[in-house]
Coordinates of C-alpha atoms and ligand atoms in Angstrom, one line a residue:
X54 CA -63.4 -39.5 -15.5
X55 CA -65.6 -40.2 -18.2
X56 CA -64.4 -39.6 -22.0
X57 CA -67.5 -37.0 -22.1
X58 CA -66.5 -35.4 -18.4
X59 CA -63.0 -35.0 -19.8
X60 CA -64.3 -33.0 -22.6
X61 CA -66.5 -30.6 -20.8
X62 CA -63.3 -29.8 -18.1
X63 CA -61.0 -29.6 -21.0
X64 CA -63.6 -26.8 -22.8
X65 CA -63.3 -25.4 -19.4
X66 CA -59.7 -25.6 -19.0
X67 CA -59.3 -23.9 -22.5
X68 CA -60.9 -20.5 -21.2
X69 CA -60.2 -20.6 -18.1
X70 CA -56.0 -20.6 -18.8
X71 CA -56.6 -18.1 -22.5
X72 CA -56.7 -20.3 -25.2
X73 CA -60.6 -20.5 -26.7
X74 CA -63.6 -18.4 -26.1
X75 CA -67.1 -18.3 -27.2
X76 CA -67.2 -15.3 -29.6
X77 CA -68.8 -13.2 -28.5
X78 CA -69.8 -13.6 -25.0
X79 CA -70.8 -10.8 -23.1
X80 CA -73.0 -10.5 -25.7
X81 CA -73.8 -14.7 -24.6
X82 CA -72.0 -16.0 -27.5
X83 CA -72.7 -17.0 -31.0
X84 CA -73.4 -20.4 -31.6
X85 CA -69.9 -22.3 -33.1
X86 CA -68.2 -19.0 -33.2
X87 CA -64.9 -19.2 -31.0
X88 CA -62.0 -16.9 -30.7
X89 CA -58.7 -17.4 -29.8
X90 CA -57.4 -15.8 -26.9
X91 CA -54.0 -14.9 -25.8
X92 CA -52.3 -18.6 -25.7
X93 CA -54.4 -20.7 -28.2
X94 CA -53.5 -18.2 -30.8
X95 CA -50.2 -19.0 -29.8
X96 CA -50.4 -22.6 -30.6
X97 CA -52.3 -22.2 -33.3
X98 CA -49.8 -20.2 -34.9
X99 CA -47.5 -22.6 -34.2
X100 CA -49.2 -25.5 -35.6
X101 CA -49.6 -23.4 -38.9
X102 CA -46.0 -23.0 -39.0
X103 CA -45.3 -26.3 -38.7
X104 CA -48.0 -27.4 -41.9
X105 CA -46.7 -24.8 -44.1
X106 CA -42.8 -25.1 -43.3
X107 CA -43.3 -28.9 -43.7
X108 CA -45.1 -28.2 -46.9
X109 CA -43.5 -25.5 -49.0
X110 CA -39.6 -25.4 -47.2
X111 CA -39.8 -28.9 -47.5
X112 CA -41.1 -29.6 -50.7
X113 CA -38.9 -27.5 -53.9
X114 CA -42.4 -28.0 -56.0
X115 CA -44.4 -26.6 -53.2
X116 CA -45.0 -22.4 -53.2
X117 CA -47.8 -20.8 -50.9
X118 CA -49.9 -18.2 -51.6
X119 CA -52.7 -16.1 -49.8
X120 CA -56.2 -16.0 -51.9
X121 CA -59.2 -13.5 -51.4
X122 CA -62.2 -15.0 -48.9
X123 CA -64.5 -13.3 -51.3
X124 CA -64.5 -14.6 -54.9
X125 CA -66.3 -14.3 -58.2
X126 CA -69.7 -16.1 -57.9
X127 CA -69.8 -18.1 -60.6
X128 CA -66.4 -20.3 -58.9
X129 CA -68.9 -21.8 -56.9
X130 CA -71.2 -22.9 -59.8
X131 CA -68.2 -24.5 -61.5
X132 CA -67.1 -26.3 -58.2
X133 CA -70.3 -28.3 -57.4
X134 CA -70.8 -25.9 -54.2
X135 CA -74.4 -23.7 -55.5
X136 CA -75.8 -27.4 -56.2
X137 CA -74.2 -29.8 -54.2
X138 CA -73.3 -28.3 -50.9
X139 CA -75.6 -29.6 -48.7
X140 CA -76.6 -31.4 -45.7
X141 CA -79.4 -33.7 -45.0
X142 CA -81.6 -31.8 -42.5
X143 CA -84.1 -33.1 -40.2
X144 CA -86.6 -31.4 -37.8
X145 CA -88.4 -32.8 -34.8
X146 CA -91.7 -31.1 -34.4
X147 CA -92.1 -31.1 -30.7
X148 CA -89.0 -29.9 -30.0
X149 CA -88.7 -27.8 -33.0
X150 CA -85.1 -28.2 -32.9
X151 CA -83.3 -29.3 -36.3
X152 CA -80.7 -31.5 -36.8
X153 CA -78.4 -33.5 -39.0
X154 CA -79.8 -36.6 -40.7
X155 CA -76.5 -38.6 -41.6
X156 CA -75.4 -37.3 -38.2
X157 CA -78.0 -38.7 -36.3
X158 CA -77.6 -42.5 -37.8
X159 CA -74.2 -42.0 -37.3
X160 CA -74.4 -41.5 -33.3
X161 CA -76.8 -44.3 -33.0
X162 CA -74.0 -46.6 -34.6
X163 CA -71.3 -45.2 -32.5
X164 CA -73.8 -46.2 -29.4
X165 CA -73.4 -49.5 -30.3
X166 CA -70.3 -50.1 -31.0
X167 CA -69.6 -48.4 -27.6
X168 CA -71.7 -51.0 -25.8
X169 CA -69.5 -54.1 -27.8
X170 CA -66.4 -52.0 -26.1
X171 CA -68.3 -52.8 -23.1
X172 CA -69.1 -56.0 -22.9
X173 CA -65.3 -56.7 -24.4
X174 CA -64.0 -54.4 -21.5
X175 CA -66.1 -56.4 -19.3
X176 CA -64.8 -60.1 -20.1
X177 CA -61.3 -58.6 -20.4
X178 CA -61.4 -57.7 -16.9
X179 CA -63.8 -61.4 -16.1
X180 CA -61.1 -63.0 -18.1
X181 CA -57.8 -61.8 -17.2
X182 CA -54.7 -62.9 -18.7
X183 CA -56.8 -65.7 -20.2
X184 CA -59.0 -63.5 -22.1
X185 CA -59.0 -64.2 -25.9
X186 CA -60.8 -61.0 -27.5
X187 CA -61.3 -62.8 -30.7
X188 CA -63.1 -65.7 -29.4
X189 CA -65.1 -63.3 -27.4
X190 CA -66.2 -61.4 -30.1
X191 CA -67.1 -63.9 -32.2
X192 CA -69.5 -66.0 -29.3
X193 CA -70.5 -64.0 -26.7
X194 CA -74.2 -63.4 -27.3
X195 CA -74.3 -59.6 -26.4
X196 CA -71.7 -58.9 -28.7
X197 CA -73.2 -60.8 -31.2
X198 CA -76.8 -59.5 -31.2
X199 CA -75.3 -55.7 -31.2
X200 CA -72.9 -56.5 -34.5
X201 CA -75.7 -57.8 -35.7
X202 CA -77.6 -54.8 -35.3
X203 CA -74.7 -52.7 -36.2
X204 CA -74.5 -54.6 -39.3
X205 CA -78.5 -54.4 -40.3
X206 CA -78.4 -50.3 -39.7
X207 CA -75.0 -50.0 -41.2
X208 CA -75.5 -51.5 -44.0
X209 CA -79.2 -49.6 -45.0
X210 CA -77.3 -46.6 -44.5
X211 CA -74.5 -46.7 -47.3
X212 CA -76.6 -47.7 -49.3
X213 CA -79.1 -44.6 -48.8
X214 CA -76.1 -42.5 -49.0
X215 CA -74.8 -44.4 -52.0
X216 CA -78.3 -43.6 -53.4
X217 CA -78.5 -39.8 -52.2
X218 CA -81.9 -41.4 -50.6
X219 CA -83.7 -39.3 -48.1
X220 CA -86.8 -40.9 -47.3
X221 CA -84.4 -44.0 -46.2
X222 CA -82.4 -41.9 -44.0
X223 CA -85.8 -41.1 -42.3
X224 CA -86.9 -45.0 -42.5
X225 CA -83.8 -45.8 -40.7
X226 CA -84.1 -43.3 -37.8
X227 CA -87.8 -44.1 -37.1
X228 CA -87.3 -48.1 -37.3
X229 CA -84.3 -47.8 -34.6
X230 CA -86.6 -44.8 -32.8
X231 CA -83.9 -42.7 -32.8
X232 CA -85.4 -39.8 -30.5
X233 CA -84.9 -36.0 -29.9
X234 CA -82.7 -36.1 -26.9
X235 CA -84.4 -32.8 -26.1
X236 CA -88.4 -33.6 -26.7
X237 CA -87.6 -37.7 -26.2
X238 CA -90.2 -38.3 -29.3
X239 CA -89.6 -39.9 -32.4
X240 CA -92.1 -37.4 -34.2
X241 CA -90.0 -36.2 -36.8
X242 CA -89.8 -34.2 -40.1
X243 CA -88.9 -35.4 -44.2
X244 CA -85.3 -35.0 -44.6
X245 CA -84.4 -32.1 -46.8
X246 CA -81.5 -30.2 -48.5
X247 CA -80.1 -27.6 -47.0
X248 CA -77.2 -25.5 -48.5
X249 CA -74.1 -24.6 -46.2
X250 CA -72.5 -21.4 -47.7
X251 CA -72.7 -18.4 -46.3
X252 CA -74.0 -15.1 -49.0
X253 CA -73.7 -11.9 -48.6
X254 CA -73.9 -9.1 -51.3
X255 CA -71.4 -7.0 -52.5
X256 CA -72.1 -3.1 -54.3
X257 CA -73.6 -0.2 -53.1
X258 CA -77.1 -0.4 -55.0
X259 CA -79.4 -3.0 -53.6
X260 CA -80.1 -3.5 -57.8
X261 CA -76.6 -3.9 -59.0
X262 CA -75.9 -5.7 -55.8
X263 CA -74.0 -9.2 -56.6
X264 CA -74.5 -12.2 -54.5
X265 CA -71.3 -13.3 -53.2
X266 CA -70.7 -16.4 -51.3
X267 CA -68.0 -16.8 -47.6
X268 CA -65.8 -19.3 -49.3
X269 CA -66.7 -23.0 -47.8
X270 CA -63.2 -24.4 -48.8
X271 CA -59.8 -22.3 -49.4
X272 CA -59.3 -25.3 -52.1
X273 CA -60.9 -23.1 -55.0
X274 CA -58.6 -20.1 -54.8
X275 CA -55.9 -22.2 -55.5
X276 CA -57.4 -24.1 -58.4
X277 CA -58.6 -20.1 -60.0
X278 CA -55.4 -19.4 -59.8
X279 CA -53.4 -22.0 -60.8
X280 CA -52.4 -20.6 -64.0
X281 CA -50.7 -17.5 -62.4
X282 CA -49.0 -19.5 -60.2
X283 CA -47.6 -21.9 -62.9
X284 CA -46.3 -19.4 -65.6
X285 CA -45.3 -16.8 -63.2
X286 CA -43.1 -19.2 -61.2
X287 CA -42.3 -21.5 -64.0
X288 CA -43.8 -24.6 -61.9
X289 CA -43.2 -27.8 -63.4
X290 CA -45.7 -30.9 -63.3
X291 CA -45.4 -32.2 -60.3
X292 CA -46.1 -29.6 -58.3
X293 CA -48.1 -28.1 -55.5
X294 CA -49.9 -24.9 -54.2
X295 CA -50.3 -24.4 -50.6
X296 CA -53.0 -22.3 -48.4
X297 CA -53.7 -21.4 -45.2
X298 CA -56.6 -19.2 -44.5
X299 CA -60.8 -18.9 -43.3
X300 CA -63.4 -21.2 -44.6
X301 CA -67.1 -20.4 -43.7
X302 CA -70.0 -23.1 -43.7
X303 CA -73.5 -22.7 -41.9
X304 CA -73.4 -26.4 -40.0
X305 CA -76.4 -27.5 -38.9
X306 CA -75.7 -29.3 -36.2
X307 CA -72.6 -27.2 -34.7
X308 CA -71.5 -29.0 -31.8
X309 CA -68.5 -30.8 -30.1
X310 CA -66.7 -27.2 -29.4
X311 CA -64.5 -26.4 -32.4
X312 CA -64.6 -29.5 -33.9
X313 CA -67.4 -28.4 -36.1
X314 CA -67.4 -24.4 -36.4
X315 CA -69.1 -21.8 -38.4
X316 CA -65.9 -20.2 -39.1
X317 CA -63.1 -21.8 -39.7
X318 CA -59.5 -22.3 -40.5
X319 CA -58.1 -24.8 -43.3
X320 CA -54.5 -25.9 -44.0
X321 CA -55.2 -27.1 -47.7
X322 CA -52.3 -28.2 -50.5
X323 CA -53.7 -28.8 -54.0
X324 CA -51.4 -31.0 -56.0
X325 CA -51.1 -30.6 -59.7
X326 CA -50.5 -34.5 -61.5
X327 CA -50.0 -35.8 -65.0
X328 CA -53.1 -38.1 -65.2
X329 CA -52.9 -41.6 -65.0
X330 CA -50.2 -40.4 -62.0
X331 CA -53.1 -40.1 -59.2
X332 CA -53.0 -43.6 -57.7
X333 CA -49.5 -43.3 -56.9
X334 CA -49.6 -39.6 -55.7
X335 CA -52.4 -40.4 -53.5
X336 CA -50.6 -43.6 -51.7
X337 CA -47.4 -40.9 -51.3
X338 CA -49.4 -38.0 -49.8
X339 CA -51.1 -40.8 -47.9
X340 CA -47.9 -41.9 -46.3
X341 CA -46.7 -37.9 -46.2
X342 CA -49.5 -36.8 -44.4
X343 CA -49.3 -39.5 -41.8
X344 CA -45.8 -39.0 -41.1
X345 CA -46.4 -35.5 -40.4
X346 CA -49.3 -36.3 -37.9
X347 CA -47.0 -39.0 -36.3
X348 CA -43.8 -36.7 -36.1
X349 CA -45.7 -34.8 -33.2
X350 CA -45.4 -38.0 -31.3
X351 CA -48.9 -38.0 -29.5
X352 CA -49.1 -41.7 -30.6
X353 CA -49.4 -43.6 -33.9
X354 CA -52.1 -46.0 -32.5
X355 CA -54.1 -42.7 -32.3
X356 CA -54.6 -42.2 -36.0
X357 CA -56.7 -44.2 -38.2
X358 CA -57.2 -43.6 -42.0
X359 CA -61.0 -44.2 -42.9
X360 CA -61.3 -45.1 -46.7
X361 CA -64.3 -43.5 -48.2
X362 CA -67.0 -46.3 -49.6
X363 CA -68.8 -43.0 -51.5
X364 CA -66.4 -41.0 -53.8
X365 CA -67.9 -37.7 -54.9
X366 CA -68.4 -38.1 -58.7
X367 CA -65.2 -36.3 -59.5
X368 CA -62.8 -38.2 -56.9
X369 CA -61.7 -41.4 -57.5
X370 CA -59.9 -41.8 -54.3
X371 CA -60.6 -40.6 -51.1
X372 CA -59.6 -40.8 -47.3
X373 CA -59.6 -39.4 -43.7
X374 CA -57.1 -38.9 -41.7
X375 CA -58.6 -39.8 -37.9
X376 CA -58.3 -38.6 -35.0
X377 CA -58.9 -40.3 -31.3
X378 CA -60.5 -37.3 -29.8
X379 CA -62.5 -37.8 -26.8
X380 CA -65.5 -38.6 -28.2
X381 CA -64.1 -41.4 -30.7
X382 CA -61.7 -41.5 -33.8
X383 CA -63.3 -38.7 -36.1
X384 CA -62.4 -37.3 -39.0
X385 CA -58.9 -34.6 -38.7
X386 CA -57.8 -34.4 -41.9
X387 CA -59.0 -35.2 -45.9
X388 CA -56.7 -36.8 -48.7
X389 CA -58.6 -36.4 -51.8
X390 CA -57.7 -37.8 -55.5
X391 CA -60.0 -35.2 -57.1
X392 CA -58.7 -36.0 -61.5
X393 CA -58.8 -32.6 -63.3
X394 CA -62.5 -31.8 -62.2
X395 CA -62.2 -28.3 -61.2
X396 CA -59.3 -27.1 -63.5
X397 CA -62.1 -28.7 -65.9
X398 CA -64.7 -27.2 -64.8
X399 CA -63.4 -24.0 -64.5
X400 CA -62.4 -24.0 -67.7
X401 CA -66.0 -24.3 -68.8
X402 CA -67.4 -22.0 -66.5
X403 CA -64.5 -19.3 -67.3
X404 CA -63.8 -19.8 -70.7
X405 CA -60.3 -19.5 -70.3
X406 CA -58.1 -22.4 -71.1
X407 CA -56.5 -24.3 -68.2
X408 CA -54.0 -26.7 -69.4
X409 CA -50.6 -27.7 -69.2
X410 CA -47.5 -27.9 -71.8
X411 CA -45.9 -30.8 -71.2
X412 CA -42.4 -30.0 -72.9
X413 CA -40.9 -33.8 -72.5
X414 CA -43.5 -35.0 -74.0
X415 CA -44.5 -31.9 -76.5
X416 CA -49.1 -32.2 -75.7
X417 CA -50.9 -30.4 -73.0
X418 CA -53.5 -31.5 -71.1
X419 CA -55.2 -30.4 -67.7
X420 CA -53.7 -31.9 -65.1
X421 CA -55.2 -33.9 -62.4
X422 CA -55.0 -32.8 -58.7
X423 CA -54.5 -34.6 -55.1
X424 CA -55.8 -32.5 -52.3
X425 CA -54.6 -32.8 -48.7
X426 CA -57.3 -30.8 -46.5
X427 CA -56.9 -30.5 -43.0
X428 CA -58.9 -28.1 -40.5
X429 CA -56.7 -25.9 -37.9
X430 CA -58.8 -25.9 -35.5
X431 CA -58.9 -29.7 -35.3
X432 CA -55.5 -30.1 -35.0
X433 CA -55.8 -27.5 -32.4
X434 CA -58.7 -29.5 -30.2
X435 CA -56.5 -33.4 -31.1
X436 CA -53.2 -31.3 -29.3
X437 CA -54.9 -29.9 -26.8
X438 CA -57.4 -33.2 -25.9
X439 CA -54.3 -35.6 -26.3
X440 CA -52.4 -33.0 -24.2
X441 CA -54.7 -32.9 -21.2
X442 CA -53.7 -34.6 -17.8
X443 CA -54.6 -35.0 -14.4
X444 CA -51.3 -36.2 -12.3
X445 CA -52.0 -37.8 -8.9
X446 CA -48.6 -36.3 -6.8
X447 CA -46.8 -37.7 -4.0
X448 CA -48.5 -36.1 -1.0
X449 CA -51.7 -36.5 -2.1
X450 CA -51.4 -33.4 -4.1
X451 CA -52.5 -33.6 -7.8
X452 CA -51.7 -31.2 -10.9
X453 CA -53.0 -30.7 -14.3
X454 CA -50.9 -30.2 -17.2
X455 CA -51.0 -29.7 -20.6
X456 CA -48.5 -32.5 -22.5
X457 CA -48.3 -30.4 -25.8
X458 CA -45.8 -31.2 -28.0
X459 CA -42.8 -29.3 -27.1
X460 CA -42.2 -27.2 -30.2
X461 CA -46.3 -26.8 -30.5
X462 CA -46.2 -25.0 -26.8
X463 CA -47.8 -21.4 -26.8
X464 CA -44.6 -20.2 -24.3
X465 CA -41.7 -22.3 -24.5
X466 CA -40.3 -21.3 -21.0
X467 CA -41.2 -19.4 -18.0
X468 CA -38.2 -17.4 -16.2
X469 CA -39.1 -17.1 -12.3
X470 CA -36.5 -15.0 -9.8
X471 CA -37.3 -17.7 -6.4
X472 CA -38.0 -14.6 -4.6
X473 CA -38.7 -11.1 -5.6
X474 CA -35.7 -9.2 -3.3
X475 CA -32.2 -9.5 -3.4
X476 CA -31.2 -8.5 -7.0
X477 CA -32.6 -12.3 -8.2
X478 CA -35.3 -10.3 -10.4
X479 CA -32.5 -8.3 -11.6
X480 CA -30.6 -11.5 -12.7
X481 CA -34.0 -13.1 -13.5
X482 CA -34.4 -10.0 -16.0
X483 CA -30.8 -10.9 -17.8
X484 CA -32.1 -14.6 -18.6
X485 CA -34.8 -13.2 -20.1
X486 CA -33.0 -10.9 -21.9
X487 CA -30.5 -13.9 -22.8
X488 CA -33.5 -15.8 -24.1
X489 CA -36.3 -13.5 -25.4
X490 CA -35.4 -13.4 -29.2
X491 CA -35.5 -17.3 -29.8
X492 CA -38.3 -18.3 -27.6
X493 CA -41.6 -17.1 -26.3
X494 CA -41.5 -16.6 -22.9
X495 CA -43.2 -15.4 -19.5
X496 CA -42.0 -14.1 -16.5
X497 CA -43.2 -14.5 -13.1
X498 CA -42.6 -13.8 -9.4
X499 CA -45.9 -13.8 -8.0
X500 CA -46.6 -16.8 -5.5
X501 CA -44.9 -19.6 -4.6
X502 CA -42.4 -21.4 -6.5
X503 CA -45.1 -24.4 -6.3
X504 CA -48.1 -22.2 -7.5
X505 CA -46.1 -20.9 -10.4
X506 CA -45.1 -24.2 -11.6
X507 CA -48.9 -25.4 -11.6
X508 CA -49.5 -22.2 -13.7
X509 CA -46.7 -22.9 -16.1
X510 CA -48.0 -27.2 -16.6
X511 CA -51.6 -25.5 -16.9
X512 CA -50.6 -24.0 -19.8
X513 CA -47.7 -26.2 -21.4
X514 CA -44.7 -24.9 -20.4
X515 CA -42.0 -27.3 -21.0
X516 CA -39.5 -25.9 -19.3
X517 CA -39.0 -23.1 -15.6
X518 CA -36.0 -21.3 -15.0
X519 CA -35.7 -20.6 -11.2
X520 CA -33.3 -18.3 -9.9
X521 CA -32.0 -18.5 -6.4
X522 CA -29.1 -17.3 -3.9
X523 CA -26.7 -19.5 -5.2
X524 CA -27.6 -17.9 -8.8
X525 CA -25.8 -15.0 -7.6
X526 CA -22.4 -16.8 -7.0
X527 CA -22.8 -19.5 -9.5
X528 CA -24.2 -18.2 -12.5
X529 CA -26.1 -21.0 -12.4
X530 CA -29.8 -21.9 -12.7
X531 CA -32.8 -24.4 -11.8
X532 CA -34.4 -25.4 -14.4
X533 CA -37.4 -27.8 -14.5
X534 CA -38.9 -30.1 -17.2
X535 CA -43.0 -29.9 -17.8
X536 CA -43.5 -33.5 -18.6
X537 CA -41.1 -35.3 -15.8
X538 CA -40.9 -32.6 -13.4
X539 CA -37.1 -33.3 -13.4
X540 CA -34.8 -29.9 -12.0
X541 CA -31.0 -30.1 -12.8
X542 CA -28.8 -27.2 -12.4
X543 CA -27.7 -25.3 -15.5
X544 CA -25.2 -22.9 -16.8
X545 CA -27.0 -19.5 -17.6
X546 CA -25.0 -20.1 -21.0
X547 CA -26.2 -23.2 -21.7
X548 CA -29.8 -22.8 -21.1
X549 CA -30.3 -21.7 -24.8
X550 CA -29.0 -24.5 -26.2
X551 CA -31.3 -26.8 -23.9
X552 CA -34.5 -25.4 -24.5
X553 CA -33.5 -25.2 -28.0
X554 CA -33.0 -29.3 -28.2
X555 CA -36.2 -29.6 -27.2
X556 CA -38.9 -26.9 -28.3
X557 CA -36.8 -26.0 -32.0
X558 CA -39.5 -26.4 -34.8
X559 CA -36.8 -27.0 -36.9
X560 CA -35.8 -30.6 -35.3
X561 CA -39.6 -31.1 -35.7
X562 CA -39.0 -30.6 -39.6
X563 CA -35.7 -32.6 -39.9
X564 CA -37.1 -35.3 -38.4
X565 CA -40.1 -35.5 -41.4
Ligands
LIG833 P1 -67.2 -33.3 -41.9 O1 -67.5 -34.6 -42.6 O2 -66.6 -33.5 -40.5 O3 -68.2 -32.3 -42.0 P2 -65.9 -32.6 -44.3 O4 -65.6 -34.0 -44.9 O5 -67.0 -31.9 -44.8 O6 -65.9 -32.8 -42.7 P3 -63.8 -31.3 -45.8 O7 -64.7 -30.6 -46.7 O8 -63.1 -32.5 -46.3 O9 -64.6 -31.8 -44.4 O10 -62.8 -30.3 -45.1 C1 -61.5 -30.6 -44.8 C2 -61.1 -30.4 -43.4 O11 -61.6 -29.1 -42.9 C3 -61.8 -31.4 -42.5 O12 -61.0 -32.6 -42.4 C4 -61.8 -30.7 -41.1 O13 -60.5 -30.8 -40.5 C5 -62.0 -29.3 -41.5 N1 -63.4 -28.8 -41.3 C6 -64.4 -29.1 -42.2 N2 -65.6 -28.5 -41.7 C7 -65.2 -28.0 -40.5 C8 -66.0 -27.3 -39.5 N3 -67.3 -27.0 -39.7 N4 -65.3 -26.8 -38.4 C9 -64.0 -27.1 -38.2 N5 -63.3 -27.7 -39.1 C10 -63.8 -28.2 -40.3

């Protein structure tokens, strides 16, 4: 199966076993909208807890709080957001259809470096053990005349964006005739600006009515109200302010499932910094951040950071966490060194002073922030695409199932009575009842034993209870593992304490 194949089954998979739909879809959806149904909300819950346990249970200077989706205009004059927010836009006027500038260059690139993998792929498997990837690279004509082009566009392309220069962005698409893959022509539109928040008004009276924007970020209700987190919790510098909630931005080009929604959710910590401290914090909440992504174990060599060459005018350090999703290492999570310009500039806009006392040192000064930014529903598309597998079985027999990490897993076990007679539901109902108030669970007794397990791996069950005859004179149970398909027979008293081992959030934490 094909990277791109993968993809469209595993957007399948995701409805067809409860975890994403398109919003809105008897009404044929909403473009980039998706809701969460009955077991992605599950895991996304889960991976929530896990960011905001590992950040503010974790952390003593860390505290959480919950700010308003709507806020006061002006908040998103003084962040940069009314005048800055925008995307270079393109249209191609056969088609009609409008797309993403940047975007477009960027796919072109990623084209060629997929054809080097190619070619490299290709001489591996010419080459065998003898194959030196190095030397190949570096002489083999194909490779050679595609870096080169790789180079030539690349290299046009920061510097447009270092320059904010639009009628280059269009240079470079028509000199590599980058076409409309839906018209095929190259016939395309100036590049213009185009803002991404959302507005809506707020009032009753279409005259006192106030323009009020969908936040685009959670970041700025933390900075608006970092001095009432401060003085009312006696925060000392270092420390941070976590938030979990909505973020709303009118994407262009919204594709790739929820990789790139309309509504979305962020996990964002905003850390407050004596200045001339950033460098340092940013390297540690670097290293953090990584470690957290690692902990999940869905493989370090699947994470990249991607130093920024452009800084935004107020950062002076920036980088991505990526991702290897299917369609190539992309951007999960942002670690931004952003010095004291929104505590500034809020200070401006508001007229309020925004400082800090140090006592050590008796002077105050407005303290410099690193942000760590990462989108939920990311994470939940790099679980669930690392998670997804097809297993050949003995027998010719193959199933698919869902690798999530353990303590990530919407139900931690299913509880199945073998057959439905006999008093084994009656037993099977005791387990549950032994088990129901530390994990999520579901029962079954529908089908066979075989058809329920598929269920349970479609889903990410890591572990089935069976119970059978001998259950009754025993007290003991089956109980099979999701990734290894292992059974071994178990104690009904024991099972607690083996799921537990495995699934308990908190072993995630301790291990951070
Ligand atoms: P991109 O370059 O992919 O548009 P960004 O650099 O604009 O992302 P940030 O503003 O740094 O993203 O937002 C922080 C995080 O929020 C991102 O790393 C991503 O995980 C998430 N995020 C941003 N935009 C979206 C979106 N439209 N849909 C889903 N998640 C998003």
């Amino acid at each position: 199966m094909t990277q791109d194949e993968l993809f469209k089954v595993l957007v399948a998979h995701c409805k067809e076993y409860g975890f994403i739909f398109p919003s809105s879809e008897i009404y044929d959806g909403l473009a980039a909208v998706y809701d969460y149904g009955q077991m992605g909300v599950q895991l996304k819950n889960n991976i929530k807890n896990y960011w905001w346990e590992a950040m503010t249970r974790l952390n003593e200077n860390i505290v959480g709080i919950d700010s308003a989706i709507f806020m006061h205009p002006r908040i998103w004059e003084a962040s940069g957001h009314v005048g800055a927010f925008n995307d270079p836009l393109i249209d191609n006027k056969d088609s009609k259809k409008r797309y993403r500038a940047d975007v477009l260059i960027e796919d072109y690139l990623g084209k060629i470096e997929e054809k080097i993998e190619k070619e490299v792929a290709k001489g591996r498997k010419k080459f065998g053990e003898a194959f030196d990837e190095a030397q190949f690279r570096a002489t083999n004509p194909n490779v050679l005349r595609e870096q080169a082009k790789w180079d030539e566009v690349h290299n046009r392309y920061v510097a447009a964006e270092k320059a904010n220069d639009f009628a280059e962005y269009r240079q470079i698409i028509i000199d590599c005739n980058i076409v409309c893959p839906i018209s095929g022509t190259c016939n395309w539109t100036e590049v213009r600006q185009f803002n991404l928040m959302f507005s809506t008004s707020m009032g009753s009276t279409a005259d006192g009515a106030n323009l009020i924007y969908l936040r685009p970020e959670t970041a700025q209700g933390i900075f608006v109200n970092y001095l009432n987190v401060q003085k009312t919790g006696r925060m000392k510098i270092p420390f941070g302010i976590a938030q979990i909630g909505k973020a709303f931005r009118n994407e262009i080009v919204a594709r790739q499932f929820i990789f790139r929604m309309r509504e979305f959710e962020q996990m964002e910590m905003q850390f407050f910094i004596k200045p001339g401290t950033e460098l340092e914090w940013f390297k540690k909440w670097k290293e953090t951040r990584m470690k957290w992504h690692v902990n999940l174990g869905m493989g370090a060599e699947n994470y990249r950071f991607h130093d920024h060459e452009k800084l935004a005018h107020y950062a002076n350090a920036a980088t991505d966490i990526e991702f290897n999703f299917p369609f190539g290492f992309k951007e999960l999570e942002g670690i931004h060194s952003r010095t004291n310009f929104d505590l500034g500039n809020h200070q401006k806009f508001s007229g309020k002073k925004i400082e800090y006392f140090d006592p050590e040192e008796n002077t105050s000064y407005t303290p410099y922030v690193i942000e760590t930014s990462i989108g939920v529903d990311r994470m939940v598309l790099a679980v669930l695409s690392h998670a997804y597998t097809v297993e050949e079985l003995e027998g010719g027999d193959s199933r698919v199932v869902l690798k999530i990490p353990a303590p990530l897993a919407p139900i931690k076990v299913a509880v199945m009575p073998l057959v439905k007679k006999d008093g084994l539901p009656e037993v099977a109902q005791k387990v549950v009842d032994e088990l129901k108030y530390d994990f999520s669970y579901q029962y079954d007794e529908k089908d066979s034993i075989g058809k329920r397990y598929r269920r349970q791996d479609a889903i990410g069950t890591p572990f089935c209870v069976t119970i059978d005859h001998d259950t009754l004179n025993d007290g003991m149970v089956t109980v099979r593992e999701r990734d290894t398909m292992q059974q071994e027979r178990v104690k009904i008293e024991d099972l607690r304490a083996l799921i537990e081992k495995k699934v308990s959030l908190t072993n995630l934490l301790r291990n951070l």
